[in-house]
Coordinates of C-alpha atoms in Angstrom, one line a residue:
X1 CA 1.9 -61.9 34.1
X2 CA 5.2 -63.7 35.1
X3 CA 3.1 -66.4 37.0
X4 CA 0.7 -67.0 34.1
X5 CA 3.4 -67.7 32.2
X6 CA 5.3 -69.3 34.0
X7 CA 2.6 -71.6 35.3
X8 CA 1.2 -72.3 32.0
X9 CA 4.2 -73.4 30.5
X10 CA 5.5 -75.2 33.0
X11 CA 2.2 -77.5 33.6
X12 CA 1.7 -78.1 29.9
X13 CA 5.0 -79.3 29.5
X14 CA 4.7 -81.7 32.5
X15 CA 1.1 -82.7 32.0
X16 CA 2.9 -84.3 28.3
X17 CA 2.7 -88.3 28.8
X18 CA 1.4 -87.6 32.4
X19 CA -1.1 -89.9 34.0
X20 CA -4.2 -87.3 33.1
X21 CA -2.9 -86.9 30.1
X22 CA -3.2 -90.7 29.3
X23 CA -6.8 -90.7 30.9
X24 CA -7.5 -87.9 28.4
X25 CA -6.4 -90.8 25.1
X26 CA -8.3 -93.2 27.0
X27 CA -11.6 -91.2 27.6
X28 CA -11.5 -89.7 23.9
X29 CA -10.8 -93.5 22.9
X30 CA -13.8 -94.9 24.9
X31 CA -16.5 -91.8 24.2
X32 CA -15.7 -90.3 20.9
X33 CA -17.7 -87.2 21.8
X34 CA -14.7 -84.6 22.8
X35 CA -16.8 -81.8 24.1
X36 CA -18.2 -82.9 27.1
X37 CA -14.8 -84.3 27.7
X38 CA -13.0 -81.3 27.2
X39 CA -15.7 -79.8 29.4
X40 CA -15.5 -82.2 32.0
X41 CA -11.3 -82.0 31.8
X42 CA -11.7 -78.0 32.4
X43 CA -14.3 -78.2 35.1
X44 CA -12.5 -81.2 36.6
X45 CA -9.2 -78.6 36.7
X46 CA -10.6 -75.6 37.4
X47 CA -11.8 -77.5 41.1
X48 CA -8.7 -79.6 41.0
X49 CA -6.2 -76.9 40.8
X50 CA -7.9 -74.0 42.6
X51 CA -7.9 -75.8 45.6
X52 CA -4.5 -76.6 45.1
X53 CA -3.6 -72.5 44.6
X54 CA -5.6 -72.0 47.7
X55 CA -3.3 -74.7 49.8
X56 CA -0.5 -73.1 48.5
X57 CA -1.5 -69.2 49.4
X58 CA -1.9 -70.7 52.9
X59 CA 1.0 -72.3 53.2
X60 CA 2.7 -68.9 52.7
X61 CA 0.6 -67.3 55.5
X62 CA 1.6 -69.6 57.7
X63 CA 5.2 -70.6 56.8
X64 CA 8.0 -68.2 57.1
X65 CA 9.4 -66.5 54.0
X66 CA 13.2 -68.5 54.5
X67 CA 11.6 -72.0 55.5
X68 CA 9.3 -71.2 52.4
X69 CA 12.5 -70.5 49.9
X70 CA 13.8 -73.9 50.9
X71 CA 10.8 -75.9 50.6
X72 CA 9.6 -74.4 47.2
X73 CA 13.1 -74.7 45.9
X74 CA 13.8 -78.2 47.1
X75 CA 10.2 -78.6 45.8
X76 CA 10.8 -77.6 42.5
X77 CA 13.6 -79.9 42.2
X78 CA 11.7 -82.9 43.3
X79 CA 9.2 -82.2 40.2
X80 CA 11.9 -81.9 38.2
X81 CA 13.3 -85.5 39.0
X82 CA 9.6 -86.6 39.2
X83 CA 8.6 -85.1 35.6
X84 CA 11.5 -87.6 34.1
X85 CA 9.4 -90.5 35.7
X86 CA 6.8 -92.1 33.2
X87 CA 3.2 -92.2 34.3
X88 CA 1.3 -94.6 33.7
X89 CA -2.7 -95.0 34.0
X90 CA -4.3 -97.4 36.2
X91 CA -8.0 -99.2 34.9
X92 CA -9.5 -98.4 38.0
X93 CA -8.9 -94.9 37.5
X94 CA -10.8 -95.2 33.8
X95 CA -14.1 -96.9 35.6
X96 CA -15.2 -95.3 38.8
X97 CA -17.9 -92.6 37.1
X98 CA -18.6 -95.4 34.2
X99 CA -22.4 -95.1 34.5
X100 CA -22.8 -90.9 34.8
X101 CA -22.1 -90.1 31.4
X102 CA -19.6 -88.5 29.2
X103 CA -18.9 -85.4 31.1
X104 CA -19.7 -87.1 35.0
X105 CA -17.2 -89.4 33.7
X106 CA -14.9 -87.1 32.7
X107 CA -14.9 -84.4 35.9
X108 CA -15.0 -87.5 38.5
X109 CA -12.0 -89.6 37.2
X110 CA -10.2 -86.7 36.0
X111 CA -10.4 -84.9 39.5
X112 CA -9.5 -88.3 41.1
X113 CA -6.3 -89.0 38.7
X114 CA -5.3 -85.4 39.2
X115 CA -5.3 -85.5 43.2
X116 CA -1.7 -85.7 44.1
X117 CA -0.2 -85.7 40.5
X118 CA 2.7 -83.7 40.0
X119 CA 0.6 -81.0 38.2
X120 CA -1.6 -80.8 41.1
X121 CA 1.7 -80.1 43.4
X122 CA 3.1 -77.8 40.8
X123 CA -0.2 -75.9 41.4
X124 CA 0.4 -76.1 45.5
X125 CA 4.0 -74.5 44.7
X126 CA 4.0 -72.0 42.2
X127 CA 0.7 -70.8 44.1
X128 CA 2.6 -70.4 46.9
X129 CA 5.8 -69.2 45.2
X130 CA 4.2 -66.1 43.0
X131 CA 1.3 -63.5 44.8
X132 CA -1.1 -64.3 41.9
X133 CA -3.3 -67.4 43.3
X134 CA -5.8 -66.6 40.1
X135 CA -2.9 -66.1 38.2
X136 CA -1.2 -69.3 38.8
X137 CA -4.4 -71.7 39.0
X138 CA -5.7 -69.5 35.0
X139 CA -2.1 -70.4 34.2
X140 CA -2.1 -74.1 35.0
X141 CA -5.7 -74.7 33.9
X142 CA -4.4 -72.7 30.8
X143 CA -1.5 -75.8 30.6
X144 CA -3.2 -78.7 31.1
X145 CA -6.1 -77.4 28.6
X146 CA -3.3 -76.7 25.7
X147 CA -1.5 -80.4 26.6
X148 CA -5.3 -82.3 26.9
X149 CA -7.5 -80.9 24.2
X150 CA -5.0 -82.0 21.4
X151 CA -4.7 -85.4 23.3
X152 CA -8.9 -85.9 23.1
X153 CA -8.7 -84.5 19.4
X154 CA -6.0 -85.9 18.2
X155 CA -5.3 -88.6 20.2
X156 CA -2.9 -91.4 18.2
X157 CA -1.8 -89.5 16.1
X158 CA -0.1 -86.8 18.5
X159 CA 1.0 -89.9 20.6
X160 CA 3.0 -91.3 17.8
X161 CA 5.0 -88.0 16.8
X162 CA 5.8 -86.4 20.3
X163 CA 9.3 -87.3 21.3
X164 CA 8.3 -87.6 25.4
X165 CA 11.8 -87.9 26.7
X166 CA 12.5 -84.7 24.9
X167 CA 9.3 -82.6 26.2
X168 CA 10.0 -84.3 29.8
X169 CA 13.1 -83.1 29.8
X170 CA 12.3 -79.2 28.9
X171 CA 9.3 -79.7 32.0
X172 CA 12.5 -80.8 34.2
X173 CA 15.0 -78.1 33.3
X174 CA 12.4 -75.7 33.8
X175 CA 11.2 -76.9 37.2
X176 CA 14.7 -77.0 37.7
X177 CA 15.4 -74.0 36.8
X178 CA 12.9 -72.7 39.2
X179 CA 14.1 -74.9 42.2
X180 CA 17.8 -73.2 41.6
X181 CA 16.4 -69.5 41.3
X182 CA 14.4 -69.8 44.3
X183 CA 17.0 -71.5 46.8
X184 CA 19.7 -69.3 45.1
X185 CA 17.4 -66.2 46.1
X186 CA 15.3 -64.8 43.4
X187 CA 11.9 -63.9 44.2
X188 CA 13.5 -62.1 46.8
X189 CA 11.0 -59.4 46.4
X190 CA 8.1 -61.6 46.9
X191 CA 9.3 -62.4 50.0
X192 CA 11.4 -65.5 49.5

């Protein structure tokens, strides 16, 4: 349950004024029909993010449990100096499904933004930091589903009243907070 958790609140946080998160205003903005986006959003994750859990369960076959602590630590600090860094969304990013409809749309540019953003790694390192793969890729599907589906609902008006520096803050103590427990040696039972 810990990774679930963990996962989910550590992606939603992050996901807050992120890249995909901005694609999310724009695509709501564009369409006005949130369904298939929120469809396309979760289908677009699900793919995203389990292939992301699956690097990151390999990684931990194939990497000893030591050199693993340090990278997953060190790791987790780098998202949390990368979570204070404002995303922004590039046009490009907003047109490359334009003609397949509202969900084609959706899955294709959503996958695309998402392919190294730092939710994606997240995903890589928290699969390979907890046992769970289905835990941690439910939990950070779970996250980017609770920061998106507001953002296509609500859009504006959720933009306007969410302090970002505070939210991307909290994502960086807790990726922080993750780095530090993991290089200072807990986890130890998983095998870090």
């Amino acid at each position: 349950m810990e990774a679930l958790f963990i996962s989910t609140g550590v992606v939603a946080l992050a996901e807050i004024g992120d890249k995909t998160q901005l694609l999310a205003f724009i695509l709501a903005a564009r369409f006005k029909k949130p369904l298939p986006i929120i469809l396309g959003i979760l289908c677009a994750t699900l793919v995203n993010h389990g292939l992301a859990g699956a690097l990151g369960a390999w990684i931990t076959s194939v990497v000893s449990p030591e050199v693993m602590r340090w990278v997953l630590g060190l790791s987790f600090l780098g998202m949390a100096i990368w979570t204070l860094i404002p995303d922004k969304i590039e046009e490009e990013e907003t047109q490359v499904a334009k003609h397949l409809g509202v969900f084609g749309a959706t899955l294709i540019t959503f996958f695309l933004a998402e392919m190294g953003d730092k939710t994606q790694i997240a995903t890589v390192a928290l699969a390979a930091r907890y046992e769970s793969t289905v835990a941690v890729v439910a939990g950070t599907t779970f996250g980017m589903m609770l920061a998106n589906v507001p953002a296509v609902l609500f859009g504006e008006r959720i933009a306007r009243k969410v302090p970002l520096k505070l939210v991307h803050g909290i994502a960086a103590a807790m990726f922080a907070l993750l780095g530090i427990g993991t290089l200072l040696g807990a986890g130890a039972s998983f095998g870090f």
